[in-house]
XYZ file of C-alpha atoms in Angstrom:
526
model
C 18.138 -23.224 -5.164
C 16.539 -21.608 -8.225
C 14.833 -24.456 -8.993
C 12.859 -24.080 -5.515
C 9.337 -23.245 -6.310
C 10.017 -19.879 -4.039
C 6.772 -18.122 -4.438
C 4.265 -21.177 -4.190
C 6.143 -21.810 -1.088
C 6.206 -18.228 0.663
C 2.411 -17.903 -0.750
C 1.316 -21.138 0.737
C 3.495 -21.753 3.592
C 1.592 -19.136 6.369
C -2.249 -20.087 4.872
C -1.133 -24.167 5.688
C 0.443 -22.995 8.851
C -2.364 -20.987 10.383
C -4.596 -24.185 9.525
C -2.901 -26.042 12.654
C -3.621 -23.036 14.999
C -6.730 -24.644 16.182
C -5.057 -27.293 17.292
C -2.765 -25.998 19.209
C -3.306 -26.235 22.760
C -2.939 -22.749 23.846
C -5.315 -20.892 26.533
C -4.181 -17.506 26.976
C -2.522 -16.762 23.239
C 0.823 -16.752 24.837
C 1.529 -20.154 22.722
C -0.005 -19.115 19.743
C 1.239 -15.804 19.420
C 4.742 -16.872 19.458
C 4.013 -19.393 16.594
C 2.757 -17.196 14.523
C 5.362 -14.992 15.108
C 7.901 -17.675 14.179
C 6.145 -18.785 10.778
C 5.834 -14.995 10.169
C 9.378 -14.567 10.217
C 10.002 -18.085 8.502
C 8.513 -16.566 5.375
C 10.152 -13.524 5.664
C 13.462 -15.057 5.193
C 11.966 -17.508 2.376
C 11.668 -14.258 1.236
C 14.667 -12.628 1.546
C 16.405 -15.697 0.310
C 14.583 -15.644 -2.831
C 15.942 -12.202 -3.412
C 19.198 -13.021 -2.890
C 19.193 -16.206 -4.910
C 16.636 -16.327 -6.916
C 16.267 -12.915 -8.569
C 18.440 -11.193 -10.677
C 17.877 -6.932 -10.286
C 19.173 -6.302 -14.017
C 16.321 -8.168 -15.585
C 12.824 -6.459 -16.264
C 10.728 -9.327 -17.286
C 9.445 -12.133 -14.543
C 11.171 -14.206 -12.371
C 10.799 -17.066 -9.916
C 7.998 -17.918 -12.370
C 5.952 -21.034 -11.817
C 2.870 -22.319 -13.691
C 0.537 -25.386 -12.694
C -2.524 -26.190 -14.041
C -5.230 -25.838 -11.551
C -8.696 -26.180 -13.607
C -7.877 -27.179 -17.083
C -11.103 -26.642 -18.333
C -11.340 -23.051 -17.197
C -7.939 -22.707 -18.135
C -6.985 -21.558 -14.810
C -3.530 -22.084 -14.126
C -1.772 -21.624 -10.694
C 0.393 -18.868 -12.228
C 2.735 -17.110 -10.084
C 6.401 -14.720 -10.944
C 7.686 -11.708 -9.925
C 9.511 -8.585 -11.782
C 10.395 -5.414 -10.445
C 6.608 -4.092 -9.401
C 6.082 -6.654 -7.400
C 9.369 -8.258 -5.841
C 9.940 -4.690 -3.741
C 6.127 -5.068 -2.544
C 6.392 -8.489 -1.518
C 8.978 -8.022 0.886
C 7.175 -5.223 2.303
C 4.888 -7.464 2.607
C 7.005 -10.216 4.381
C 8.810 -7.437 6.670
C 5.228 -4.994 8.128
C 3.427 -8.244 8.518
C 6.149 -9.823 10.900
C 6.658 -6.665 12.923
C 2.375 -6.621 12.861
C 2.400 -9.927 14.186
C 4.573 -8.530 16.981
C 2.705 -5.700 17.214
C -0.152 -7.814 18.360
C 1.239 -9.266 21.418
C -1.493 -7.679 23.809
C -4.365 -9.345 21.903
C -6.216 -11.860 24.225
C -9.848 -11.661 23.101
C -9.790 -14.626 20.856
C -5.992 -14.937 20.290
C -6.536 -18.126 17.874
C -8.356 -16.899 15.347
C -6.842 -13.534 15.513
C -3.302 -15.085 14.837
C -5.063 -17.117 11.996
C -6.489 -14.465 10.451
C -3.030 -12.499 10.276
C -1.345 -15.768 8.899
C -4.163 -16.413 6.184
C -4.135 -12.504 5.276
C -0.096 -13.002 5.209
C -0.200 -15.499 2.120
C -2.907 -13.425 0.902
C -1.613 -10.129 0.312
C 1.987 -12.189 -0.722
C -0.568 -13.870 -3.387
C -2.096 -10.576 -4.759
C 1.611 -8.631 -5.987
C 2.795 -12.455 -7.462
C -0.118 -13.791 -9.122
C 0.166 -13.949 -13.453
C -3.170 -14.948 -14.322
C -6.202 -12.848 -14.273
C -9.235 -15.145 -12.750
C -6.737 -16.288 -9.837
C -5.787 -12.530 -9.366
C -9.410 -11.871 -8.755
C -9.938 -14.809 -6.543
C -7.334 -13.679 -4.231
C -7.771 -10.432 -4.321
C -11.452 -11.267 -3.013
C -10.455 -13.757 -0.591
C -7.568 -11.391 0.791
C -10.716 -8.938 1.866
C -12.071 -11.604 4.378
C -9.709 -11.821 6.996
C -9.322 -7.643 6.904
C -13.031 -7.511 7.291
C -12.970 -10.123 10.122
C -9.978 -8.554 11.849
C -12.215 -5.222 11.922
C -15.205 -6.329 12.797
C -14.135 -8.633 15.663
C -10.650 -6.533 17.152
C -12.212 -2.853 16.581
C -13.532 -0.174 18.209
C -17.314 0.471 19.030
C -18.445 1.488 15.603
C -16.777 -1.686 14.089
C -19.484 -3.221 12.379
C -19.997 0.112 10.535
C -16.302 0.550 9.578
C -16.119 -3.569 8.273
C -19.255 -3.092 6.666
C -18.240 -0.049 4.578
C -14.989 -1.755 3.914
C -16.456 -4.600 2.446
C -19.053 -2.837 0.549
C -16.770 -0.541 -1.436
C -13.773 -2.662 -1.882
C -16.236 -6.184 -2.967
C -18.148 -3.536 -4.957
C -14.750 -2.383 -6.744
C -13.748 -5.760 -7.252
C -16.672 -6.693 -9.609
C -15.167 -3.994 -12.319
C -12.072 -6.229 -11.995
C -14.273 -9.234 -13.471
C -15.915 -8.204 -15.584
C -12.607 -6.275 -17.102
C -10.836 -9.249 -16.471
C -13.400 -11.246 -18.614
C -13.678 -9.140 -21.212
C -9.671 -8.867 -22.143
C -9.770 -12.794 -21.865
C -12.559 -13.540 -24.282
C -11.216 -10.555 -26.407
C -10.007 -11.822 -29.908
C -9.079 -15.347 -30.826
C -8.087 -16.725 -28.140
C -9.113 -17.470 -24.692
C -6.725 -16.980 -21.864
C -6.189 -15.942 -18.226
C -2.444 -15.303 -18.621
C -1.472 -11.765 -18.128
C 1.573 -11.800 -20.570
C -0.884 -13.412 -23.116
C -3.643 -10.922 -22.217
C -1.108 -7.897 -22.436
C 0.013 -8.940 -25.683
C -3.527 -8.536 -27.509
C -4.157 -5.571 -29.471
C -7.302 -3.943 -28.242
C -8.995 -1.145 -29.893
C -8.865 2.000 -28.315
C -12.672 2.293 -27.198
C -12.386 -0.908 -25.833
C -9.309 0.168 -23.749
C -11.121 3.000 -22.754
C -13.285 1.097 -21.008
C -11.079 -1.562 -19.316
C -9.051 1.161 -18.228
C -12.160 2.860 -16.159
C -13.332 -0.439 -14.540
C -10.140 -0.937 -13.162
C -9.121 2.724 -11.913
C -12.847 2.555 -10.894
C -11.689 -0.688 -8.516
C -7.869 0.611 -7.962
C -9.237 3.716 -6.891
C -11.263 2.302 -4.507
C -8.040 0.296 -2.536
C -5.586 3.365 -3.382
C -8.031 5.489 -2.401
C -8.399 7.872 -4.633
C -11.198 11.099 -3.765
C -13.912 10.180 -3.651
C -13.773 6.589 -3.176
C -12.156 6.996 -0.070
C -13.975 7.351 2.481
C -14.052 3.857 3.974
C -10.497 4.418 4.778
C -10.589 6.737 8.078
C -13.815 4.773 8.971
C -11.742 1.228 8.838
C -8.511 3.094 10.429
C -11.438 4.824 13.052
C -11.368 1.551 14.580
C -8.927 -0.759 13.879
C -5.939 -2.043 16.592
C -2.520 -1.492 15.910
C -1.768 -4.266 13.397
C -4.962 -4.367 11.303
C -3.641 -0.356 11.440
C -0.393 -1.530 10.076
C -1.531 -3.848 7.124
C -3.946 -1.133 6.111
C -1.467 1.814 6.013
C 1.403 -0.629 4.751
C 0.512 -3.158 2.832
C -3.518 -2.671 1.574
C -3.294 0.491 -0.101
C 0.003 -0.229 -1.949
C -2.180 -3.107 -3.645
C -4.280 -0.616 -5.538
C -0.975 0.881 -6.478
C 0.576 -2.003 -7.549
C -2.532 -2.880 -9.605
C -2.842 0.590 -11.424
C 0.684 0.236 -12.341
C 0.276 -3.797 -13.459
C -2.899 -3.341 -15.480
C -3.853 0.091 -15.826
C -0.353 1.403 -17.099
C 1.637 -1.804 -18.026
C -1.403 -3.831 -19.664
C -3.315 -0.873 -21.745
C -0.907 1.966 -22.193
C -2.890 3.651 -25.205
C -5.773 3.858 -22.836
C -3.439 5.338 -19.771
C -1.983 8.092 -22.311
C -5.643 9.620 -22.550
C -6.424 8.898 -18.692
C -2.988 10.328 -17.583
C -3.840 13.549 -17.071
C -7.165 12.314 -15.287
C -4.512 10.567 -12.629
C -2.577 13.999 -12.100
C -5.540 15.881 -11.386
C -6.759 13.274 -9.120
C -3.585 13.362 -7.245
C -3.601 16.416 -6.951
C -7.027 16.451 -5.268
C -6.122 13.967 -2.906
C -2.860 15.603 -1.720
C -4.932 18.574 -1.372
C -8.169 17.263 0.081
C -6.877 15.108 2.325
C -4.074 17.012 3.875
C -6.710 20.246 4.465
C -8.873 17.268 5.948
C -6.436 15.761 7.930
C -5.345 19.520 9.576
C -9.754 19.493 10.881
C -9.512 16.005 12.025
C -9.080 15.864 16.244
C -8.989 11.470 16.379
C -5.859 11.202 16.005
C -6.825 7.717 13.840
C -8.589 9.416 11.537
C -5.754 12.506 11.271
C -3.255 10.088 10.338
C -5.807 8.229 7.970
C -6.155 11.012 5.923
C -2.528 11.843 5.951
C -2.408 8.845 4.203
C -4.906 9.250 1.758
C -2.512 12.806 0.644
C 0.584 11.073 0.370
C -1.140 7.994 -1.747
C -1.451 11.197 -4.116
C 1.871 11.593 -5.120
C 1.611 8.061 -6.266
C -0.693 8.984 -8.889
C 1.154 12.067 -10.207
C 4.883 9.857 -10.600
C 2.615 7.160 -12.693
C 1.233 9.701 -14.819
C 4.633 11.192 -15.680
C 6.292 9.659 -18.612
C 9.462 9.408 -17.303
C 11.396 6.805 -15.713
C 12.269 8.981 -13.027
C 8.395 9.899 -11.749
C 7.337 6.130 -12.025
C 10.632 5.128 -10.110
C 9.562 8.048 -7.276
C 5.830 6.279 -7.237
C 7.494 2.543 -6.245
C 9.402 4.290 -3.771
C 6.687 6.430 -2.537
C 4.682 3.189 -1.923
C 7.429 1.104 -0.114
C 8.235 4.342 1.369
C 4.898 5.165 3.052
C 4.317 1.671 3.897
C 7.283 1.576 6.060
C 6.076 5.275 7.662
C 2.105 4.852 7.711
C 3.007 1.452 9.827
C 5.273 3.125 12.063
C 2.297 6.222 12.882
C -0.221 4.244 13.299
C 1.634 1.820 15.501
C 2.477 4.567 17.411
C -1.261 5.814 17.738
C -1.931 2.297 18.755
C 1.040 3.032 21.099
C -0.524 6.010 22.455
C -3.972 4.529 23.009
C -3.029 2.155 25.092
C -1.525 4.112 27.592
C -4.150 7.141 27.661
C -7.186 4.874 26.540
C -8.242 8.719 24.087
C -7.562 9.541 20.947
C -8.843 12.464 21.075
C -6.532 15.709 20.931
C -7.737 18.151 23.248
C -7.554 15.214 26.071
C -4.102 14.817 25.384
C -1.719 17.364 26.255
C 1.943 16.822 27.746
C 2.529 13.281 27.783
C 5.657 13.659 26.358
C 6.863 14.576 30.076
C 6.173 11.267 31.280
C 7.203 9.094 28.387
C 10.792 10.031 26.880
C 10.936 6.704 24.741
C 7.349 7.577 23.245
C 8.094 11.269 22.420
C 11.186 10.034 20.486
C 9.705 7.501 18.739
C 6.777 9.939 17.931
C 8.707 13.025 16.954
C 11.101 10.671 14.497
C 8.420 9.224 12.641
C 6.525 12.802 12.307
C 9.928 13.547 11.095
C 9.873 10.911 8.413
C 5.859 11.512 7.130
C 6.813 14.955 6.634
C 9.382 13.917 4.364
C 12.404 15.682 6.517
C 15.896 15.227 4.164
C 17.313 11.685 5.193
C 14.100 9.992 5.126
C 12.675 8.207 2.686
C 9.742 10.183 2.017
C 12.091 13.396 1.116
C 13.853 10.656 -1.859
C 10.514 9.686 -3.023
C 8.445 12.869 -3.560
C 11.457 14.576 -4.816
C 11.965 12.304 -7.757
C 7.700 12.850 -8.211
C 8.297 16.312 -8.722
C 11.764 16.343 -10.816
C 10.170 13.420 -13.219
C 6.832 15.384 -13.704
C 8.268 18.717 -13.802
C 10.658 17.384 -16.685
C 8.164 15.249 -18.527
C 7.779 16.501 -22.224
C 4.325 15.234 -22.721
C 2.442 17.888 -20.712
C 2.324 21.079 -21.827
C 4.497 23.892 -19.416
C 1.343 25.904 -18.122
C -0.205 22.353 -16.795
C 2.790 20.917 -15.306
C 3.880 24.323 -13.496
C -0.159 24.284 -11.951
C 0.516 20.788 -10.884
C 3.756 21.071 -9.192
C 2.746 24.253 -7.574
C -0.809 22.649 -6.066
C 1.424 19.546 -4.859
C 4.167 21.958 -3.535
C 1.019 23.304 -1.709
C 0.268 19.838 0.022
C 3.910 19.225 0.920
C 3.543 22.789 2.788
C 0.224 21.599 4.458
C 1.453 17.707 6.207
C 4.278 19.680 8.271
C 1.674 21.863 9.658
C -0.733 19.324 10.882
C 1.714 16.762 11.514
C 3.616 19.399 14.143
C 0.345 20.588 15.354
C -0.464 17.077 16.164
C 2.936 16.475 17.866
C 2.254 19.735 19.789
C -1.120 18.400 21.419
C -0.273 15.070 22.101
C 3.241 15.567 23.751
C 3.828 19.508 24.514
C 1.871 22.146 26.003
C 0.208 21.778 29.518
C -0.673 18.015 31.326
C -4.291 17.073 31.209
C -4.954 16.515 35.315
C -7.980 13.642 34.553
C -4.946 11.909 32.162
C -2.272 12.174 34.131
C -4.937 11.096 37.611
C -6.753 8.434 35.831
C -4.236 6.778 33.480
C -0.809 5.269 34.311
C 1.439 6.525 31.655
C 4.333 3.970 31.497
C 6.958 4.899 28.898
C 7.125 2.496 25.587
C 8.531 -1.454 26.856
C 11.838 -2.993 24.454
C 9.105 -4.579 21.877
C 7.786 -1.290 20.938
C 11.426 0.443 20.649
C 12.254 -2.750 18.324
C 9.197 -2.607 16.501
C 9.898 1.385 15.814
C 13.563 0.608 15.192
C 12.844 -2.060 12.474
C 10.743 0.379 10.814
C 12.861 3.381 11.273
C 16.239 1.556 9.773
C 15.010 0.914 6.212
C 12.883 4.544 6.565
C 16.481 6.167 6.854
C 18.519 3.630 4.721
C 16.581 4.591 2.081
C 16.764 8.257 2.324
C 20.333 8.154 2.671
C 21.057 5.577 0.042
C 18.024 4.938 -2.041
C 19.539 3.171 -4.581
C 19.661 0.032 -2.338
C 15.623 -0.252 -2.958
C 15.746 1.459 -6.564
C 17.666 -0.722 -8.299
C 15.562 -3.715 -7.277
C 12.759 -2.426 -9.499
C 14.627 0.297 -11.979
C 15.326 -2.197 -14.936
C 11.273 -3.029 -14.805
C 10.497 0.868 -14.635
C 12.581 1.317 -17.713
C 10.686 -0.722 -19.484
C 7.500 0.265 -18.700
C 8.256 3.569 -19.278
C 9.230 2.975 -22.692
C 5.925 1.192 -23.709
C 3.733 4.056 -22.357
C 5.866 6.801 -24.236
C 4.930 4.940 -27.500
C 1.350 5.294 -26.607
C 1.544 9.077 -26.867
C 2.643 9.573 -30.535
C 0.354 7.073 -31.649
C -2.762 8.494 -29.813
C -2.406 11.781 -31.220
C -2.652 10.522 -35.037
C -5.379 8.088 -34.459
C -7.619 10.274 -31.671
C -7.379 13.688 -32.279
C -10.574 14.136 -30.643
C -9.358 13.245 -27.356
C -11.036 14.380 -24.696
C -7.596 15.200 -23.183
C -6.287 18.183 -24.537
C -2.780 18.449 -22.060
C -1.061 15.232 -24.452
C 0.805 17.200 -26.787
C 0.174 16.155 -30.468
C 3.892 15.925 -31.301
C 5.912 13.895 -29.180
C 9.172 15.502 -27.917
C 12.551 13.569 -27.229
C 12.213 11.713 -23.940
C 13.572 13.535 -21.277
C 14.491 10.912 -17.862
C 14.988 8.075 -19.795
């Protein structure tokens, strides 16, 4: 079995598959929803099976690696592996998309092309964590954006062309940074190549670096989001249905993640020891910003969007840290919150259905009339508030203990960090309670509770929240079961960024960046 070409097939397999959706003879989506669903799950257990086959958690390099010429004379190669960054992403990937899939049962305005949309955006997103060579990365990446901005501006609310058109603007706009970077490290030196390992491998000078390094945050920050390249984000979330909801708050964001962490830190690690401390501050903004945002907001949509945006913040701060510890907290902050931002804002989609508002103040009490939907609500408010046993309690903790015990930040700047983040983690219980408050306590809204029938949550939505909520709690009570899928890449990585630091501070003492220390201490969480 390891000589199955795994990821070709999982890539490939839904994109061929939602190609015979048009011929499917199907008139109310009741056919074609359940074949998607199938093929959806199909490639989750290619998936899984390629895990538990195929890939071996002790190694850091790349796995499952395959490599086909595609144009020779571009030297573009179909190029595909996968190594601890992106092996935990693509089976969040595999698992958010299947229970999105289910979450779209109630779609019947153009069921066809909605189902192949989600199949094509499936292989897509699959594509962008295993993809090895550079041109391809971009192609996919850019292709990946169509069926989001379809899926918006087709599915969503009344201001959906708006929201799809801002979506498309910032992230196609981001994405040109990506190729021209992309170009640039490929023509760089002697030879000409695509290949990320060859491409890493070059020794670039440092102003060079410098500048790769901003195009791509520039583009990262855009899908992260980072402040303040974020505001498509509550726009797109403003008025999306539940499943574009989900692939947005699970899957989307962790690509900018996974990118920052694949180029940014892995591929030019002098250039990420001067922009480090760049990347804290701007996490620290975002947590901040964001959460104080998100506490004004009354849509709920746009409340939980920008609850997202604060906890894509911590992200930032754990790959900034220098230790294995902080860069192992931001993987599991980005699995982490991909499993909880699908579960909210399937619940908001949830919620909508049955009181056809989302705003607060014409909510009020529903919680009396649906038991099953207060649970589900109050447990997954529980989890984004990162409540001990949950997964996002695991996750920011080891943020804080790995940049609190870095030794390449000086004490005053790491105590100010950790103090303005400690501030953020104060600020999501308040606005995430005050949320739960309005929507489910307090007195019944009499034109709700006269003009909509509130029927408490049917057995797909428990399952749906169940499938979510198992992994949300495995982790936080045993996170080593996700951890040691990626630690042995972490490790590694961590390593080549900590011999960045020394090295900067002989050959640019004029760094604009005066937090590196110019002496490099013993490494502390490796």
């Amino acid at each position: 079995m390891a000589d199955f070409p795994w990821l070709t097939f999982i890539i490939l397999f839904p994109i061929a598959a939602a190609l015979l959706i048009p011929f499917i003879p199907d008139k109310d989506g009741k056919t074609v929803r359940w074949y998607a669903l199938v093929i959806s799950l199909i490639d989750f257990i290619a998936i899984t099976t390629a895990v538990c086959y195929g890939y071996d958690f002790s190694n850091p390099n790349l796995q499952l690696v395959e490599s086909y010429a595609w144009v020779p004379s571009l030297d573009l190669n179909w190029s595909v592996g996968a190594d601890g960054l992106s092996m935990p992403l693509i089976m969040l990937t595999g698992f958010v998309t299947t229970l999105a899939t289910m979450a779209a049962w109630p779609v019947t305005f153009k069921p066809k092309l909605f189902y192949f949309l989600m199949l094509a955006m499936y292989g897509g997103q699959i594509a962008v964590f295993a993809v090895q060579d550079m041109l391809l990365f971009f192609l996919v990446w850019e292709l990946e954006l169509v069926p989001v901005y379809l899926i918006l501006a087709i599915w969503g609310g009344k201001k959906r062309l708006y929201a799809a058109t801002k979506f498309i603007l910032y992230t196609a706009g981001g994405s040109l940074f990506i190729l021209v970077a992309a170009l640039a490290m490929a023509f760089y030196g002697d030879t000409v190549t695509f290949d990320m390992r060859a491409i890493a491998a070059k020794d670039y000078p440092i102003n060079l670096e410098m500048l790769l390094y901003g195009g791509f945050l520039i583009a990262y920050a855009v899908k992260l989001p980072i402040f303040p390249l974020h505001t498509w984000l509550p726009d797109a979330h403003g008025e999306a249905t539940a499943p574009a909801h989900m692939l947005l708050a699970g899957i989307l964001l962790k690509m900018g993640g996974y990118a920052l962490l694949r180029m940014n830190v892995g591929m030019l690690p002098d250039a990420h020891a001067q922009f480090a401390p760049i990347l804290v501050i701007l996490g620290v903004v975002n947590i901040i910003y964001a959460a104080l945002t998100s506490f004004a907001q009354r849509n709920l949509k746009r409340k939980i969007a920008y609850s997202s945006i604060s906890h894509m913040g911590f992200v930032l701060i754990g790959m900034a840290s220098f230790t294995d510890l902080g860069i192992s907290g931001a993987m599991l902050q980005m699995i982490s919150h991909g499993l909880i931002g699908a579960s909210l804002f399937f619940m908001v989609g949830a919620t909508y259905d049955r009181t056809h508002t989302l705003m607060l103040d014409e909510m009020g009490g529903v919680g009396q009339k649906m038991k099953k939907i207060f649970a589900m609500w109050t447990t997954c408010s529980m989890a984004s508030l990162a409540l001990p046993g949950m997964s996002g309690f695991v996750a920011e903790v080891m943020i804080f203990i790995g940049f609190a015990t870095t030794d390449v930040y000086n004490p005053t700047f790491k105590v100010l960090v950790v103090f303005l983040a400690a501030v953020g983690v104060i600020l999501t219980p308040i606005y995430l309670l005050s949320m739960l408050r309005e929507i489910l306590y307090g007195p019944e809204n009499k034109k709700l509770v006269e003009h909509e029938v509130l029927v408490d949550a049917e057995p797909r939505e428990v399952f749906i929240i169940g499938c979510l909520l198992i992994p949300i709690i495995g982790i936080g009570l045993y996170p080593k079961a996700v951890t040691q899928i990626y630690d042995a890449t972490t490790h590694q990585l961590t390593a080549r960024i900590r011999d960045s630091v020394p090295t900067l501070a002989r050959e640019a003492p004029a760094s604009p960046i005066a937090f590196l220390e110019a002496k490099r201490s013993p490494a502390i969480g490796r």
